[in-house]
Amino acid sequence: MSEPGDRQLLRQARRIVLKIGTRVLTKPAGGLDPKVFARLAGEVAEARRDQREIVIVSSGAIAAGRKLLNLGAARLTLPEKQAVAALGQPGLIAHWGRAFHRQGLLVAQVLLTHEDVSDRHRYLNSRNTLLALLAKGIIPVINENDTVAVEEIKVGDNDKLSALVAGLVDADLLVLFSDITGLCDHDPGLHAQAQVIPVLRELSRAVTEYAGPSISPVSVGGMSSKIEAARTVQAMGIPTFIGSGKTPGILPRIFEGKIQGTLILPSGKKLRGRQYWIAYAQKPRGEVQVDAGARKALVEGKKSLLPSGVIQVQGRFEPGDAVRVLDPQGVEFARGLVRFSSSDLHRIKGLKTSAIEAVLGACDYEEVIHKDDLVLTGLGMRQEA
Ligand code: GLU
């Protein structure tokens, strides 16, 4: 049973990012299903009347494009997928436009790439635009800008994108609607008695194991990307609700505090503005592994990271880039902006601050990561070899 405090989180959520997956929006035979758009627009409109602000992250562009070209589940190359997304996106937004028009609401299309959140100026612009839309009572409908999103600037899937958007707009709740009813206590493919877990405080490894990769040709994310998104917003201090968008009336029930799915509780205080930007808006360029003493100084002493505490450096990065900070076991516990390039850091790791100048010829900074540029993430994720 969930506790009243958990339900309160749902009832009190005022700004919500609602991610709707392809499989919710399409008919079994493929193509977008106008009835689902109409129903969900009705549920969102009800939430708006209840003074809630909703930002939609909608998949479905590729599925819509496939239908227009009668491609079925055929394999597509990356440029073909991008072309199909460009073809399908107008139809996707038209479905939302029509559905919300009937509710007396306007929608705005927002197409984002990772750079729109990782670049500080673009981050602020994207945020201001979204907040201006919400202030005018308009429903932003976001998708990844698949057409231009090559690997380096791609978010990858809309679960991750919705987690970034939740941080971008300071959401109180992230809702992930797919065709699954929630996270289970056992692998539902193997155990008939598998049950949906209503409330999760921790995303333990056991839960992660029930998350298989995506096998659908029309959608991208799958269960593991939902868990990754939930883990990210959990560390940002935002709860996630995972449930089936195919269940009529599910959205109003969430806001009544009825848990028909899985609610993942936040692990700490909400990260704000710059902290969020440092820890999550950017793709980390590398890893800096520190010794036990440095970990303690960062976590308990709220100190800066000095070169003497660094034991290992991985990846290629320049001053100002974001990196993951790992403990001696290789588990991430913080992220921050580095002040040295990876090549300089290789040369000064383990050294006392007084020795930096002799090695590098100058000592512009004493800290590898200044405490103001460090955010404890507590993600507990081991770096894959
Ligand atoms: N952006 C893709 C689309 O609209 C979907 C990506 C995803 O489902 O994660 O088709």
Short mmCIF file of C-alpha atoms and ligand atoms in Angstrom, two decimals:
data_model
loop_
_atom_site.label_atom_id
_atom_site.label_comp_id
_atom_site.label_asym_id
_atom_site.label_seq_id
_atom_site.Cartn_x
_atom_site.Cartn_y
_atom_site.Cartn_z
CA MET A 1 0.00 0.00 0.00
CA SER A 2 1.19 3.48 -0.75
CA GLU A 3 1.32 6.09 1.97
CA PRO A 4 -0.67 9.30 1.93
CA GLY A 5 2.56 11.33 1.53
CA ASP A 6 3.23 9.61 -1.77
CA ARG A 7 -0.28 10.33 -3.03
CA GLN A 8 0.13 13.93 -1.97
CA LEU A 9 3.07 14.25 -4.36
CA LEU A 10 0.70 13.35 -7.18
CA ARG A 11 -2.20 15.50 -6.00
CA GLN A 12 0.00 18.52 -5.43
CA ALA A 13 1.94 18.31 -8.70
CA ARG A 14 1.33 21.59 -10.52
CA ARG A 15 3.77 21.41 -13.42
CA ILE A 16 3.89 18.04 -15.13
CA VAL A 17 5.91 16.67 -18.04
CA LEU A 18 3.84 13.98 -19.75
CA LYS A 19 5.70 11.68 -22.14
CA ILE A 20 3.51 9.64 -24.44
CA GLY A 21 5.10 6.73 -26.30
CA THR A 22 4.48 5.61 -29.85
CA ARG A 23 2.68 2.44 -28.80
CA VAL A 24 0.06 4.46 -26.92
CA LEU A 25 -0.68 6.68 -29.91
CA THR A 26 -0.83 4.09 -32.68
CA LYS A 27 -3.40 1.53 -33.82
CA PRO A 28 -2.38 -2.15 -33.66
CA ALA A 29 -2.13 -2.18 -37.46
CA GLY A 30 0.06 0.96 -37.44
CA GLY A 31 -0.73 4.63 -38.01
CA LEU A 32 -1.84 7.21 -35.44
CA ASP A 33 -5.12 6.61 -33.62
CA PRO A 34 -7.22 9.82 -33.47
CA LYS A 35 -9.36 8.37 -30.66
CA VAL A 36 -6.36 8.15 -28.33
CA PHE A 37 -5.36 11.75 -29.10
CA ALA A 38 -8.94 12.88 -28.38
CA ARG A 39 -9.09 11.01 -25.08
CA LEU A 40 -5.68 12.18 -23.84
CA ALA A 41 -6.40 15.79 -24.89
CA GLY A 42 -9.61 15.58 -22.84
CA GLU A 43 -7.67 14.32 -19.80
CA VAL A 44 -4.99 17.01 -20.19
CA ALA A 45 -7.68 19.70 -20.57
CA GLU A 46 -9.26 18.51 -17.32
CA ALA A 47 -5.88 18.84 -15.60
CA ARG A 48 -5.50 22.36 -17.02
CA ARG A 49 -8.90 23.35 -15.59
CA ASP A 50 -7.51 22.09 -12.29
CA GLN A 51 -4.71 24.72 -12.58
CA ARG A 52 -2.04 22.23 -13.65
CA GLU A 53 0.50 23.05 -16.33
CA ILE A 54 1.23 20.21 -18.73
CA VAL A 55 4.17 19.87 -21.11
CA ILE A 56 3.72 16.96 -23.53
CA VAL A 57 6.65 15.02 -24.97
CA SER A 58 5.11 13.08 -27.83
CA SER A 59 6.64 10.27 -29.88
CA GLY A 60 4.95 8.96 -32.99
CA ALA A 61 6.58 10.91 -35.83
CA ILE A 62 8.41 7.89 -37.21
CA ALA A 63 5.32 5.69 -36.85
CA ALA A 64 3.21 8.29 -38.69
CA GLY A 65 5.80 8.60 -41.46
CA ARG A 66 6.04 4.84 -41.85
CA LYS A 67 2.30 4.64 -42.31
CA LEU A 68 2.31 7.35 -45.00
CA LEU A 69 4.93 5.39 -46.95
CA ASN A 70 3.40 1.99 -46.15
CA LEU A 71 6.72 0.84 -44.73
CA GLY A 72 5.30 -1.56 -42.13
CA ALA A 73 8.08 -2.70 -39.79
CA ALA A 74 10.82 -2.58 -42.46
CA ARG A 75 14.34 -1.80 -41.21
CA LEU A 76 15.43 1.75 -41.97
CA THR A 77 18.88 3.33 -42.20
CA LEU A 78 19.53 6.40 -40.03
CA PRO A 79 18.96 8.93 -42.87
CA GLU A 80 15.80 7.06 -43.85
CA LYS A 81 14.54 7.21 -40.25
CA GLN A 82 15.30 10.93 -40.16
CA ALA A 83 13.43 11.43 -43.43
CA VAL A 84 10.48 9.38 -42.19
CA ALA A 85 10.40 11.42 -38.94
CA ALA A 86 10.36 14.66 -40.98
CA LEU A 87 7.48 13.27 -43.01
CA GLY A 88 5.48 12.10 -39.99
CA GLN A 89 5.99 15.05 -37.61
CA PRO A 90 3.44 17.42 -39.28
CA GLY A 91 0.77 14.69 -39.09
CA LEU A 92 1.63 14.02 -35.44
CA ILE A 93 1.31 17.68 -34.46
CA ALA A 94 -1.88 18.01 -36.57
CA HIS A 95 -3.45 15.19 -34.54
CA TRP A 96 -2.59 17.01 -31.32
CA GLY A 97 -3.76 20.33 -32.78
CA ARG A 98 -7.17 18.92 -33.72
CA ALA A 99 -7.63 17.05 -30.46
CA PHE A 100 -6.82 20.10 -28.31
CA HIS A 101 -8.81 22.46 -30.55
CA ARG A 102 -11.93 20.54 -29.49
CA GLN A 103 -10.97 21.28 -25.88
CA GLY A 104 -10.50 24.98 -26.63
CA LEU A 105 -6.72 24.73 -26.19
CA LEU A 106 -3.82 25.66 -28.45
CA VAL A 107 -0.70 23.56 -28.97
CA ALA A 108 2.80 24.66 -29.91
CA GLN A 109 5.35 22.39 -31.56
CA VAL A 110 8.82 22.39 -29.97
CA LEU A 111 11.54 20.26 -31.57
CA LEU A 112 14.68 19.90 -29.46
CA THR A 113 18.13 18.34 -29.74
CA HIS A 114 20.54 17.70 -26.91
CA GLU A 115 22.40 20.93 -27.70
CA ASP A 116 19.26 22.91 -26.91
CA VAL A 117 19.70 21.93 -23.29
CA SER A 118 23.47 21.45 -23.02
CA ASP A 119 24.50 24.84 -24.41
CA ARG A 120 23.93 27.36 -21.61
CA HIS A 121 22.37 30.05 -23.87
CA ARG A 122 20.16 27.64 -25.74
CA TYR A 123 19.17 26.03 -22.45
CA LEU A 124 18.00 29.39 -21.11
CA ASN A 125 16.20 30.16 -24.39
CA SER A 126 14.43 26.79 -24.52
CA ARG A 127 13.40 27.18 -20.89
CA ASN A 128 12.10 30.73 -21.38
CA THR A 129 10.12 29.71 -24.46
CA LEU A 130 8.51 26.77 -22.69
CA LEU A 131 7.65 28.86 -19.64
CA ALA A 132 6.20 31.60 -21.87
CA LEU A 133 3.99 29.02 -23.61
CA LEU A 134 2.78 27.67 -20.27
CA ALA A 135 2.09 31.18 -19.00
CA LYS A 136 -0.19 31.71 -22.01
CA GLY A 137 -2.07 28.48 -21.35
CA ILE A 138 -0.67 26.83 -24.50
CA ILE A 139 0.24 23.13 -24.46
CA PRO A 140 3.84 22.63 -25.67
CA VAL A 141 4.17 19.38 -27.63
CA ILE A 142 7.84 18.43 -27.73
CA ASN A 143 9.65 15.84 -29.80
CA GLU A 144 13.29 15.28 -30.57
CA ASN A 145 14.32 17.08 -33.74
CA ASP A 146 15.08 13.75 -35.38
CA THR A 147 15.79 15.30 -38.78
CA VAL A 148 18.94 17.11 -37.66
CA ALA A 149 19.84 15.07 -34.59
CA VAL A 150 23.01 13.23 -35.60
CA GLU A 151 24.71 11.06 -32.98
CA GLU A 152 26.69 13.75 -31.15
CA ILE A 153 23.71 16.00 -30.53
CA LYS A 154 21.04 13.33 -30.16
CA VAL A 155 19.23 12.69 -26.89
CA GLY A 156 18.41 9.23 -28.21
CA ASP A 157 14.90 8.51 -27.05
CA ASN A 158 11.95 10.41 -25.71
CA ASP A 159 12.18 8.90 -22.22
CA LYS A 160 15.56 10.59 -21.81
CA LEU A 161 14.31 13.72 -23.55
CA SER A 162 11.35 13.95 -21.15
CA ALA A 163 13.74 13.64 -18.17
CA LEU A 164 15.79 16.55 -19.53
CA VAL A 165 12.62 18.58 -20.13
CA ALA A 166 11.42 17.84 -16.57
CA GLY A 167 14.63 19.44 -15.28
CA LEU A 168 14.45 22.24 -17.83
CA VAL A 169 11.00 23.44 -16.71
CA ASP A 170 11.39 22.54 -12.98
CA ALA A 171 8.58 20.00 -13.19
CA ASP A 172 6.94 18.60 -10.05
CA LEU A 173 6.27 15.25 -11.72
CA LEU A 174 7.31 13.26 -14.78
CA VAL A 175 4.66 10.91 -16.18
CA LEU A 176 5.80 8.22 -18.63
CA PHE A 177 2.91 6.69 -20.56
CA SER A 178 3.60 3.58 -22.58
CA ASP A 179 1.72 0.32 -23.07
CA ILE A 180 3.07 -1.22 -19.86
CA THR A 181 1.18 -1.00 -16.59
CA GLY A 182 4.21 -0.29 -14.38
CA LEU A 183 7.42 -1.79 -13.00
CA CYS A 184 7.06 -5.36 -11.78
CA ASP A 185 8.49 -7.29 -8.80
CA HIS A 186 9.34 -10.23 -11.09
CA ASP A 187 9.99 -10.60 -14.78
CA PRO A 188 6.44 -10.65 -16.18
CA GLY A 189 7.66 -12.66 -19.18
CA LEU A 190 8.70 -15.52 -16.87
CA HIS A 191 6.41 -15.29 -13.84
CA ALA A 192 2.64 -15.27 -14.18
CA GLN A 193 2.37 -13.96 -10.59
CA ALA A 194 4.49 -10.84 -11.33
CA GLN A 195 2.91 -7.79 -9.70
CA VAL A 196 3.21 -4.09 -10.46
CA ILE A 197 5.07 -2.27 -7.66
CA PRO A 198 2.97 0.79 -6.69
CA VAL A 199 5.65 2.84 -4.94
CA LEU A 200 9.41 2.60 -5.28
CA ARG A 201 11.84 4.50 -3.11
CA GLU A 202 14.91 3.04 -4.76
CA LEU A 203 15.57 1.75 -8.23
CA SER A 204 17.45 -1.32 -7.13
CA ARG A 205 19.34 -3.58 -9.46
CA ALA A 206 16.55 -6.20 -9.19
CA VAL A 207 14.02 -3.84 -10.71
CA THR A 208 16.49 -2.87 -13.41
CA GLU A 209 16.88 -6.52 -14.35
CA TYR A 210 13.21 -6.76 -15.37
CA ALA A 211 13.83 -4.06 -17.89
CA GLY A 212 14.56 -5.59 -21.24
CA PRO A 213 15.75 -3.72 -24.32
CA SER A 214 13.23 -2.31 -26.77
CA ILE A 215 12.27 -4.77 -29.48
CA SER A 216 9.71 -2.67 -31.31
CA PRO A 217 10.50 -1.32 -34.78
CA VAL A 218 8.27 1.74 -34.23
CA SER A 219 9.45 2.98 -30.84
CA VAL A 220 12.88 3.57 -29.40
CA GLY A 221 12.95 3.54 -25.62
CA GLY A 222 11.87 0.29 -23.97
CA MET A 223 11.81 -0.39 -20.23
CA SER A 224 15.49 0.24 -19.52
CA SER A 225 15.32 3.77 -20.93
CA LYS A 226 12.27 4.45 -18.72
CA ILE A 227 14.22 3.34 -15.67
CA GLU A 228 17.18 5.48 -16.73
CA ALA A 229 14.87 8.48 -17.14
CA ALA A 230 13.30 7.81 -13.74
CA ARG A 231 16.75 7.48 -12.15
CA THR A 232 17.82 10.79 -13.61
CA VAL A 233 14.78 12.73 -12.42
CA GLN A 234 14.90 10.93 -9.06
CA ALA A 235 18.35 12.42 -8.50
CA MET A 236 17.00 15.81 -9.63
CA GLY A 237 14.41 15.57 -6.84
CA ILE A 238 11.44 14.91 -9.14
CA PRO A 239 9.07 11.91 -8.85
CA THR A 240 8.23 9.74 -11.88
CA PHE A 241 5.00 7.89 -12.59
CA ILE A 242 5.18 4.97 -15.03
CA GLY A 243 1.87 3.63 -16.29
CA SER A 244 -0.22 2.62 -19.26
CA GLY A 245 -1.43 5.49 -21.40
CA LYS A 246 -3.91 3.07 -22.92
CA THR A 247 -6.03 3.05 -19.75
CA PRO A 248 -8.88 5.58 -20.10
CA GLY A 249 -9.05 8.08 -17.25
CA ILE A 250 -5.58 7.29 -15.92
CA LEU A 251 -4.37 10.92 -15.89
CA PRO A 252 -7.17 12.33 -13.71
CA ARG A 253 -6.77 9.34 -11.39
CA ILE A 254 -3.04 10.10 -11.00
CA PHE A 255 -3.94 13.63 -9.92
CA GLU A 256 -6.46 12.23 -7.43
CA GLY A 257 -3.51 10.34 -5.93
CA LYS A 258 -4.64 6.92 -7.11
CA ILE A 259 -1.63 4.87 -8.10
CA GLN A 260 -2.41 2.66 -11.07
CA GLY A 261 1.17 2.00 -12.13
CA THR A 262 4.49 2.71 -10.42
CA LEU A 263 5.43 5.90 -8.61
CA ILE A 264 9.18 6.36 -8.16
CA LEU A 265 9.93 8.75 -5.34
CA PRO A 266 12.60 11.45 -5.55
CA SER A 267 15.80 10.78 -3.64
CA GLY A 268 16.46 14.28 -2.38
CA LYS A 269 15.71 17.97 -2.70
CA LYS A 270 14.84 19.39 -6.09
CA LEU A 271 17.92 20.57 -8.02
CA ARG A 272 17.50 24.05 -9.36
CA GLY A 273 18.73 25.92 -12.41
CA ARG A 274 22.48 25.82 -12.66
CA GLN A 275 22.88 22.63 -10.58
CA TYR A 276 20.53 20.78 -12.91
CA TRP A 277 22.36 22.20 -15.90
CA ILE A 278 25.76 21.06 -14.59
CA ALA A 279 24.66 17.55 -13.68
CA TYR A 280 22.11 16.58 -16.29
CA ALA A 281 21.77 19.00 -19.19
CA GLN A 282 25.13 17.96 -20.59
CA LYS A 283 26.55 14.73 -21.83
CA PRO A 284 29.52 13.97 -19.54
CA ARG A 285 32.74 13.97 -21.58
CA GLY A 286 34.70 11.70 -19.26
CA GLU A 287 35.26 10.31 -15.78
CA VAL A 288 37.46 11.40 -12.93
CA GLN A 289 37.98 8.71 -10.32
CA VAL A 290 38.92 9.88 -6.84
CA ASP A 291 40.31 8.23 -3.71
CA ALA A 292 38.31 7.58 -0.56
CA GLY A 293 39.60 10.69 1.20
CA ALA A 294 38.60 12.96 -1.68
CA ARG A 295 35.16 11.34 -1.87
CA LYS A 296 34.64 12.06 1.83
CA ALA A 297 35.83 15.65 1.42
CA LEU A 298 33.41 16.22 -1.48
CA VAL A 299 30.38 14.47 0.03
CA GLU A 300 30.70 15.29 3.72
CA GLY A 301 32.97 18.31 3.72
CA LYS A 302 31.36 19.98 0.66
CA LYS A 303 34.91 20.76 -0.51
CA SER A 304 36.38 21.27 -3.99
CA LEU A 305 38.19 18.42 -5.75
CA LEU A 306 41.97 18.88 -5.77
CA PRO A 307 44.47 17.10 -8.08
CA SER A 308 45.88 15.13 -5.11
CA GLY A 309 42.61 13.19 -4.75
CA VAL A 310 42.42 12.10 -8.40
CA ILE A 311 43.49 8.52 -9.09
CA GLN A 312 42.23 7.87 -12.62
CA VAL A 313 41.11 9.95 -15.63
CA GLN A 314 39.09 8.62 -18.56
CA GLY A 315 37.75 10.24 -21.71
CA ARG A 316 38.82 13.40 -23.53
CA PHE A 317 37.64 16.69 -22.16
CA GLU A 318 38.51 20.37 -22.12
CA PRO A 319 38.23 22.93 -19.30
CA GLY A 320 34.53 23.72 -18.71
CA ASP A 321 33.28 20.29 -19.82
CA ALA A 322 31.07 18.16 -17.59
CA VAL A 323 32.51 14.93 -16.17
CA ARG A 324 31.29 12.14 -13.95
CA VAL A 325 33.05 11.76 -10.60
CA LEU A 326 33.56 8.13 -9.55
CA ASP A 327 34.51 6.64 -6.18
CA PRO A 328 37.41 4.14 -5.83
CA GLN A 329 34.99 1.30 -6.78
CA GLY A 330 34.06 3.05 -10.03
CA VAL A 331 30.59 4.11 -8.86
CA GLU A 332 29.38 7.59 -9.80
CA PHE A 333 28.54 9.88 -6.90
CA ALA A 334 28.85 13.38 -8.42
CA ARG A 335 29.15 15.39 -11.60
CA GLY A 336 30.92 18.64 -12.17
CA LEU A 337 32.60 21.05 -14.56
CA VAL A 338 36.36 20.46 -14.78
CA ARG A 339 38.96 23.22 -14.81
CA PHE A 340 41.70 21.19 -16.51
CA SER A 341 41.75 19.31 -19.81
CA SER A 342 42.00 15.52 -19.63
CA SER A 343 45.58 15.61 -20.94
CA ASP A 344 46.68 18.11 -18.24
CA LEU A 345 44.81 16.17 -15.59
CA HIS A 346 46.62 12.97 -16.54
CA ARG A 347 49.89 14.79 -15.80
CA ILE A 348 48.89 16.29 -12.45
CA LYS A 349 46.67 13.58 -10.94
CA GLY A 350 47.77 12.63 -7.46
CA LEU A 351 50.01 15.69 -7.12
CA LYS A 352 49.95 18.33 -4.40
CA THR A 353 48.65 21.71 -5.57
CA SER A 354 52.13 23.22 -5.03
CA ALA A 355 53.57 20.83 -7.65
CA ILE A 356 51.17 21.78 -10.49
CA GLU A 357 53.16 24.75 -11.77
CA ALA A 358 56.36 22.73 -12.16
CA VAL A 359 54.54 20.17 -14.31
CA LEU A 360 52.22 22.38 -16.38
CA GLY A 361 54.34 25.53 -16.50
CA ALA A 362 51.51 27.54 -14.93
CA CYS A 363 48.89 27.06 -12.25
CA ASP A 364 45.74 28.92 -13.30
CA TYR A 365 43.55 26.95 -10.93
CA GLU A 366 44.07 24.91 -7.80
CA GLU A 367 40.88 22.89 -8.04
CA VAL A 368 40.07 20.19 -10.57
CA ILE A 369 36.39 20.84 -9.88
CA HIS A 370 35.41 23.84 -7.78
CA LYS A 371 32.76 23.12 -5.14
CA ASP A 372 30.38 25.61 -6.84
CA ASP A 373 30.60 23.53 -10.03
CA LEU A 374 30.03 20.18 -8.32
CA VAL A 375 26.68 18.44 -7.86
CA LEU A 376 26.25 15.25 -5.82
CA THR A 377 24.17 12.92 -7.95
CA GLY A 378 24.25 9.75 -5.89
CA LEU A 379 23.28 7.88 -9.03
CA GLY A 380 25.30 4.87 -7.90
CA MET A 381 25.92 3.80 -11.47
CA ARG A 382 28.99 1.74 -12.20
CA GLN A 383 31.02 2.79 -15.17
CA GLU A 384 30.89 0.07 -17.83
CA ALA A 385 34.33 -1.19 -18.82
N1 GLU B 1 11.23 10.86 -31.86
C1 GLU B 1 10.70 9.58 -32.27
C2 GLU B 1 9.36 9.72 -32.97
O1 GLU B 1 8.67 10.67 -32.78
C3 GLU B 1 10.43 8.67 -31.10
C4 GLU B 1 11.53 8.46 -30.14
C5 GLU B 1 11.06 7.60 -28.97
O2 GLU B 1 9.98 7.00 -29.02
O3 GLU B 1 11.75 7.53 -27.97
O4 GLU B 1 8.94 8.84 -33.69
#
